[in-house]
Coordinates of C-alpha atoms in Angstrom, one line a residue:
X1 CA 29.8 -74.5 29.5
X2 CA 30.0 -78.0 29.1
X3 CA 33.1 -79.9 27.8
X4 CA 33.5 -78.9 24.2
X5 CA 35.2 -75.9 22.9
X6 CA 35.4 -72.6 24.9
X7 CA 38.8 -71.3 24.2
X8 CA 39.2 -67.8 22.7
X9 CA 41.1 -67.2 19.3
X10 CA 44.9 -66.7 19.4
X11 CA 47.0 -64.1 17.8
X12 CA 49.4 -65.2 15.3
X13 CA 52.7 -66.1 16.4
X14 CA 51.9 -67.1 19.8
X15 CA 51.8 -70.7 21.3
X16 CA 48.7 -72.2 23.0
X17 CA 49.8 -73.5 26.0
X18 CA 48.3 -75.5 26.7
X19 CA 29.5 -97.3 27.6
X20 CA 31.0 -97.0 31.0
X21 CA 34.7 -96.5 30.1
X22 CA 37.6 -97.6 32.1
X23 CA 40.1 -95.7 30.3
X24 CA 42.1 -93.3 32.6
X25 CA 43.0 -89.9 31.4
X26 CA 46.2 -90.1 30.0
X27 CA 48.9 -87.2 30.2
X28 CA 50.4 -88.1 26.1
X29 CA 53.7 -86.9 25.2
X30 CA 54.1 -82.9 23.9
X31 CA 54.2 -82.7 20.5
X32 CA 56.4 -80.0 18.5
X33 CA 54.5 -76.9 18.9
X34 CA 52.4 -76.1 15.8
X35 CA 52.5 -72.7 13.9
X36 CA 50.0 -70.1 13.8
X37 CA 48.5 -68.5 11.1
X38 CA 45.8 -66.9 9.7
X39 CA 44.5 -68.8 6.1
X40 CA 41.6 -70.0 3.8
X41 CA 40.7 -73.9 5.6
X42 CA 37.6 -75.5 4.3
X43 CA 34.7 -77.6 5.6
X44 CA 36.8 -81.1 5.3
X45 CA 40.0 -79.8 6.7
X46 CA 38.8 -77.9 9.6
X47 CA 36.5 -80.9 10.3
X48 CA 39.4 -82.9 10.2
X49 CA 42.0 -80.7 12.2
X50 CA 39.9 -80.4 14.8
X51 CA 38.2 -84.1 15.6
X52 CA 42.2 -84.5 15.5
X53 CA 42.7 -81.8 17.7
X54 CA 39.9 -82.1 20.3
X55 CA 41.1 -86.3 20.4
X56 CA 44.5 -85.4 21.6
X57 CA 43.8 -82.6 24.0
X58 CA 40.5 -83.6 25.7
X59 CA 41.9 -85.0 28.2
X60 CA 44.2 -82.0 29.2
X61 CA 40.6 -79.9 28.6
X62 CA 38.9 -82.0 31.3
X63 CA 41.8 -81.3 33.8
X64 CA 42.1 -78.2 33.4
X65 CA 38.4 -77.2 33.1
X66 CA 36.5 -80.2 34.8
X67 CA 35.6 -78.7 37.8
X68 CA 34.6 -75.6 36.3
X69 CA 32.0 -77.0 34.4
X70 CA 30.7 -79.7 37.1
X71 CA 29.5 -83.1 36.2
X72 CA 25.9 -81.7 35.6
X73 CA 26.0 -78.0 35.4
X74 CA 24.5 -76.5 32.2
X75 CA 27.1 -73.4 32.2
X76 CA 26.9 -71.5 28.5
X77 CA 30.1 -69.4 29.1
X78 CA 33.6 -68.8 30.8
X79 CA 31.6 -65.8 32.8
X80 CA 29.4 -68.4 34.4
X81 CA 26.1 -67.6 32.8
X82 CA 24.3 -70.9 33.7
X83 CA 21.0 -72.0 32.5
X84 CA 19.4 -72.2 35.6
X85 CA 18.8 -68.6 36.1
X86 CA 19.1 -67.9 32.3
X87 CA 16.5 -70.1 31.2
X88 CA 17.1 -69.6 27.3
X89 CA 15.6 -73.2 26.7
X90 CA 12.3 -72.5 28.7
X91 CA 12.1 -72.4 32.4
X92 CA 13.1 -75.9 33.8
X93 CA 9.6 -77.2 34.6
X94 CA 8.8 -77.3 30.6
X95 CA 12.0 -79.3 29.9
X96 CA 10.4 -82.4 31.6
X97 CA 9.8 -85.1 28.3
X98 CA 11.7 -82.7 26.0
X99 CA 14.0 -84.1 23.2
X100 CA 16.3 -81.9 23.1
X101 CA 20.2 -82.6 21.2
X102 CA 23.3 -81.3 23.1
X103 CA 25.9 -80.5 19.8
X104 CA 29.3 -80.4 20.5
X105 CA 28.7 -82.0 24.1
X106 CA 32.2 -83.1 25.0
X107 CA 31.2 -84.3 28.3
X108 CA 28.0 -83.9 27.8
X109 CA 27.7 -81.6 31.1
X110 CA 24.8 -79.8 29.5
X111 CA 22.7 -83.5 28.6
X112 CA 23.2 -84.7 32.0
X113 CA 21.8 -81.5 33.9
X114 CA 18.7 -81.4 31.5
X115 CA 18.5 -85.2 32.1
X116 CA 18.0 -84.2 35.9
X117 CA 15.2 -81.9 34.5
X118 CA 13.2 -84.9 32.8
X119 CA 14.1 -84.1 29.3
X120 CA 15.3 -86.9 26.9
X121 CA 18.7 -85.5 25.4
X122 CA 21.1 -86.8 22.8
X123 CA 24.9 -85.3 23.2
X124 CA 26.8 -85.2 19.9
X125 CA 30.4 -84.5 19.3
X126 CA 33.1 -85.0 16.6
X127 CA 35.3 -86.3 19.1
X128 CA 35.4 -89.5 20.5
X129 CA 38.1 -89.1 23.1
X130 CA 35.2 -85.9 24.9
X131 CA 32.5 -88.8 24.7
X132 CA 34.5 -91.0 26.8
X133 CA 35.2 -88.3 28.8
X134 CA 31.2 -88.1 28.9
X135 CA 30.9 -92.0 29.7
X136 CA 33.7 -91.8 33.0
X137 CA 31.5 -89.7 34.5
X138 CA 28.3 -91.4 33.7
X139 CA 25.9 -90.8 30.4
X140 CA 22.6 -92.3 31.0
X141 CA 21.6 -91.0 27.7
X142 CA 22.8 -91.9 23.8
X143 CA 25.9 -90.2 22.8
X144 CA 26.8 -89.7 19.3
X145 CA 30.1 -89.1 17.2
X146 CA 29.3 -87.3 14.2
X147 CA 29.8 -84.1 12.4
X148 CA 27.1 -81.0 13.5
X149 CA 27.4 -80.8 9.3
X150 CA 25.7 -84.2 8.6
X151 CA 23.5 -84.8 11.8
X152 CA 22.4 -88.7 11.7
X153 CA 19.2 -88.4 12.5
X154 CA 15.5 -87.9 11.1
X155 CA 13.9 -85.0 10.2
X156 CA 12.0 -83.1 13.2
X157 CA 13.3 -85.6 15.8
X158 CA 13.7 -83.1 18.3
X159 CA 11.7 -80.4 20.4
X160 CA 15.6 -78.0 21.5
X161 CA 18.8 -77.6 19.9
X162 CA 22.1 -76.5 22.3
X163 CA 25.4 -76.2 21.6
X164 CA 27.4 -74.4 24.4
X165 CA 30.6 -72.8 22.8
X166 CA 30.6 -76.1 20.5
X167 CA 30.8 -76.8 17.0
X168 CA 29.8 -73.3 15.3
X169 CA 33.2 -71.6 16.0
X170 CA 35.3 -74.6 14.3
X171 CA 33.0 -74.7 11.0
X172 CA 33.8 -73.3 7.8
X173 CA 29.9 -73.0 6.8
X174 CA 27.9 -72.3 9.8
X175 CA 24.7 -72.0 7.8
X176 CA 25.4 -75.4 6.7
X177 CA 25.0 -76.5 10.7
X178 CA 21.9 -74.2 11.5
X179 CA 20.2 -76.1 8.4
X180 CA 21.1 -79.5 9.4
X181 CA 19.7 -77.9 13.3
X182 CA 16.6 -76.8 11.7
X183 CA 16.2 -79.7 10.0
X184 CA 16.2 -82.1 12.9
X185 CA 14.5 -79.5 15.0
X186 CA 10.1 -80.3 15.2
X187 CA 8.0 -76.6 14.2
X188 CA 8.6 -74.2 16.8
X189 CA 11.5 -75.5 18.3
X190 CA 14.5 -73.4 19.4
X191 CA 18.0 -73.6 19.5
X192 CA 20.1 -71.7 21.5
X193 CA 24.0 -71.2 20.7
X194 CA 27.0 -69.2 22.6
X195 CA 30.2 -68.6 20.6
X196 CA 33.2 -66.4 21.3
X197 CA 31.8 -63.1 21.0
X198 CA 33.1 -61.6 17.4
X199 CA 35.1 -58.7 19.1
X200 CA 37.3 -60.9 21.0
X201 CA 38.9 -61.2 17.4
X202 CA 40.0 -58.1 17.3
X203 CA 42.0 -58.0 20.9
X204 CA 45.0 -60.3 21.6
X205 CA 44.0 -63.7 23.0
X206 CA 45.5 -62.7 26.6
X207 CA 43.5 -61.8 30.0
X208 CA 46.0 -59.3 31.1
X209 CA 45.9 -55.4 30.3
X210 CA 48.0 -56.2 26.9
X211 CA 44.7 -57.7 25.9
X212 CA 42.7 -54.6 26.0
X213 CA 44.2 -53.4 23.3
X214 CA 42.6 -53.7 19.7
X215 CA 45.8 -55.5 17.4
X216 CA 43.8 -56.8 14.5
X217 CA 40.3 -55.9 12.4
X218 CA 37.3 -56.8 13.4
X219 CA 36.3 -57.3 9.8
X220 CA 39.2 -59.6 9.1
X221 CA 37.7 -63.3 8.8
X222 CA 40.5 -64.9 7.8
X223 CA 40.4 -68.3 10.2
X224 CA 43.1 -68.9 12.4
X225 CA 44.6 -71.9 11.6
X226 CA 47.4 -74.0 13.7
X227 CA 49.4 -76.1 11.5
X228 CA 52.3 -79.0 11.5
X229 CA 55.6 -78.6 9.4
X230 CA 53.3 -80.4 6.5
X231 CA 51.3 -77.5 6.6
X232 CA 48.8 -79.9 7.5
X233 CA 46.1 -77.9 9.5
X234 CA 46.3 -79.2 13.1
X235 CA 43.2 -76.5 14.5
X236 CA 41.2 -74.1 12.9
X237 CA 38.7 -71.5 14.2
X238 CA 36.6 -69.4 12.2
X239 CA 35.4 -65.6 12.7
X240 CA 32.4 -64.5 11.9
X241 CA 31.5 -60.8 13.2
X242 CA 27.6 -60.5 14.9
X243 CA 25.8 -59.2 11.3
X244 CA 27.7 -62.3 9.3
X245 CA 26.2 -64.7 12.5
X246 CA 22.7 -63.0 12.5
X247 CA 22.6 -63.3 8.6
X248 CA 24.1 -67.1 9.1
X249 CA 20.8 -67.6 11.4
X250 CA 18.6 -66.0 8.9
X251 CA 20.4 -68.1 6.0
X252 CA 19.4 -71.3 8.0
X253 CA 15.6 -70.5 8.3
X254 CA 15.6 -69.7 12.0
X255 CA 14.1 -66.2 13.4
X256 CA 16.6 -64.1 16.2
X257 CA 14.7 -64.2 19.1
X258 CA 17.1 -63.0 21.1
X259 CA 21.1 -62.0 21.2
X260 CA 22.2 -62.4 25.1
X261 CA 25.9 -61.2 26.0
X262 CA 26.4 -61.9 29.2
X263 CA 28.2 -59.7 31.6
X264 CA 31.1 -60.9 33.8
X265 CA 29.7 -61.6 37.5
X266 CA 31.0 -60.4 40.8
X267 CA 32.0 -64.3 42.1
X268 CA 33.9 -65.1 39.2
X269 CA 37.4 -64.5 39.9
X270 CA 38.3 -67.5 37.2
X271 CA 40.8 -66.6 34.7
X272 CA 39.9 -69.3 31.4
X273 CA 42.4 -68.3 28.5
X274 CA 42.0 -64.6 27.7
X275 CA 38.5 -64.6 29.4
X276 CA 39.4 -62.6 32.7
X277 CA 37.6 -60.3 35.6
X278 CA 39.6 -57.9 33.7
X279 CA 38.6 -58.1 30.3
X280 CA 35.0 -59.4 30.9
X281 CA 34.1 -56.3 32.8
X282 CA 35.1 -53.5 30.0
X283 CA 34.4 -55.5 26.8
X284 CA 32.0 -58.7 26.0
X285 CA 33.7 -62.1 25.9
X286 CA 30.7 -64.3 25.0
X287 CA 27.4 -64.0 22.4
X288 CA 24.7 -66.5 22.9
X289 CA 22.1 -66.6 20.8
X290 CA 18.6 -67.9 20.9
X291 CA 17.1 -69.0 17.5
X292 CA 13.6 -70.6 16.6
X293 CA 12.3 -72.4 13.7
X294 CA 9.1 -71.4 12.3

């Protein structure tokens, strides 16, 4: 997927490890590790934790997951499901003069590729540090810092909606997103998601055979929250199991057109935090879904 979020949830206890700019990346000093728990966090804190969070570590993201994603690949998941042969936005040939908004871009991977396609995106993110990451490597399109809560633009300004593993597992109130994505969205446009698919929540957060078996519920949805010695939230992800994100869909006027979980592939030897040949062969590791507004 492109730039912005695709790591899995960790169990409690254990450590992560974890305009043309001419800003190099920049290695910053480690921090005291932060602890891991699960808690209530709300829409402010959990907005604010993790522009904080995703500032700080983009840079080690990019490293670590650059050449994975490409400069111009649309990739949707850690298993390599790429748009190309998915086509959940349309086939490529109807992209051309499409105005479509990339949310949670990070490097905006996804924009570029559908720039290449003769669509007009716009790649949003909370964080500024991932949109500079998105200018270094060239963004002949507008990017945008802003929450996916408060989207700052006009009502039905755009034909597509996509948001590859970015912004809906880091919100405390989803629907709140899908709203703002409907409202922006023209009649008939789509929006396509992919999140952490929900049973990952129940497995440790490890791509070995200890993470193939189930150590917490399913129906738990108690975020997991990292946090300082403050108690200060530092990172937060939210669970939501695959009824609560259908009803979330529902809630925010679109109609489930389709719920695609895509299958680990032969050539993908990768290993991207607990997503693994291993696990993604016995048990799902992502769930995209493909929405439309009436």
């Amino acid at each position: 997927m492109r730039s912005p979020a695709c790591r899995p949830p960790r169990q409690v206890g254990r450590k992560r490890p974890h305009t043309n700019t001419r800003e190099p990346i920049i290695q910053e000093p480690e921090a005291s590790e932060p602890e891991a728990t699960r808690r209530t966090a709300g829409v402010t804190e959990s907005s604010r934790a993790n522009r904080g969070w995703w500032d700080r570590n983009a840079d080690e993201y990019q490293i670590e997951h650059g050449t994975f994603l490409g400069d111009d690949r649309f990739v949707w998941s850690p298993e390599g499901l790429d748009e190309v042969e998915a086509e959940l936005l349309g086939p490529p040939e109807e992209l051309k003069g499409k105005d479509v908004l990339e949310i949670g871009a990070g490097a905006a991977q996804c924009a570029r590729w559908l720039t290449a396609q003769g669509a007009r995106p716009v790649a949003l993110d909370l964080s500024h540090r991932q949109l500079q990451h998105a200018l270094r490597i060239g963004a002949p399109f507008p990017l945008v810092c802003a929450d996916a809560g408060a989207l700052p633009f006009a009502d039905r300004s755009f034909d597509l909606a996509c948001s590859a593993y970015g912004a809906l597992p880091f919100v405390a109130d989803p629907v709140l997103v899908l709203k703002e994505v409907r409202r922006v969205l023209r009649p008939g446009g789509r929006f396509v998601f992919s999140v952490t698919h929900p049973i990952r929540w129940a497995f440790p957060d490890e791509p070995g055979p200890e993470g193939l078996a189930v150590s917490a519920s399913y129906f738990d949805r108690t975020p997991y929250v990292e946090q300082d010695d403050d108690g200060s939230a530092v990172y937060v992800e939210h669970h939501r199991t695959i009824g609560d994100r259908v009803r979330d869909v529902v809630a925010g006027g679109f109609r489930l057109v389709d719920l695609v979980e895509p299958e680990w592939p032969s050539w993908n030897t990768a290993e991207w935090g607990g997503w693994s040949p291993l696990r993604g062969n016995l048990i799902p590791g992502t769930a995209i879904f493909v929405c439309e507004r009436d």
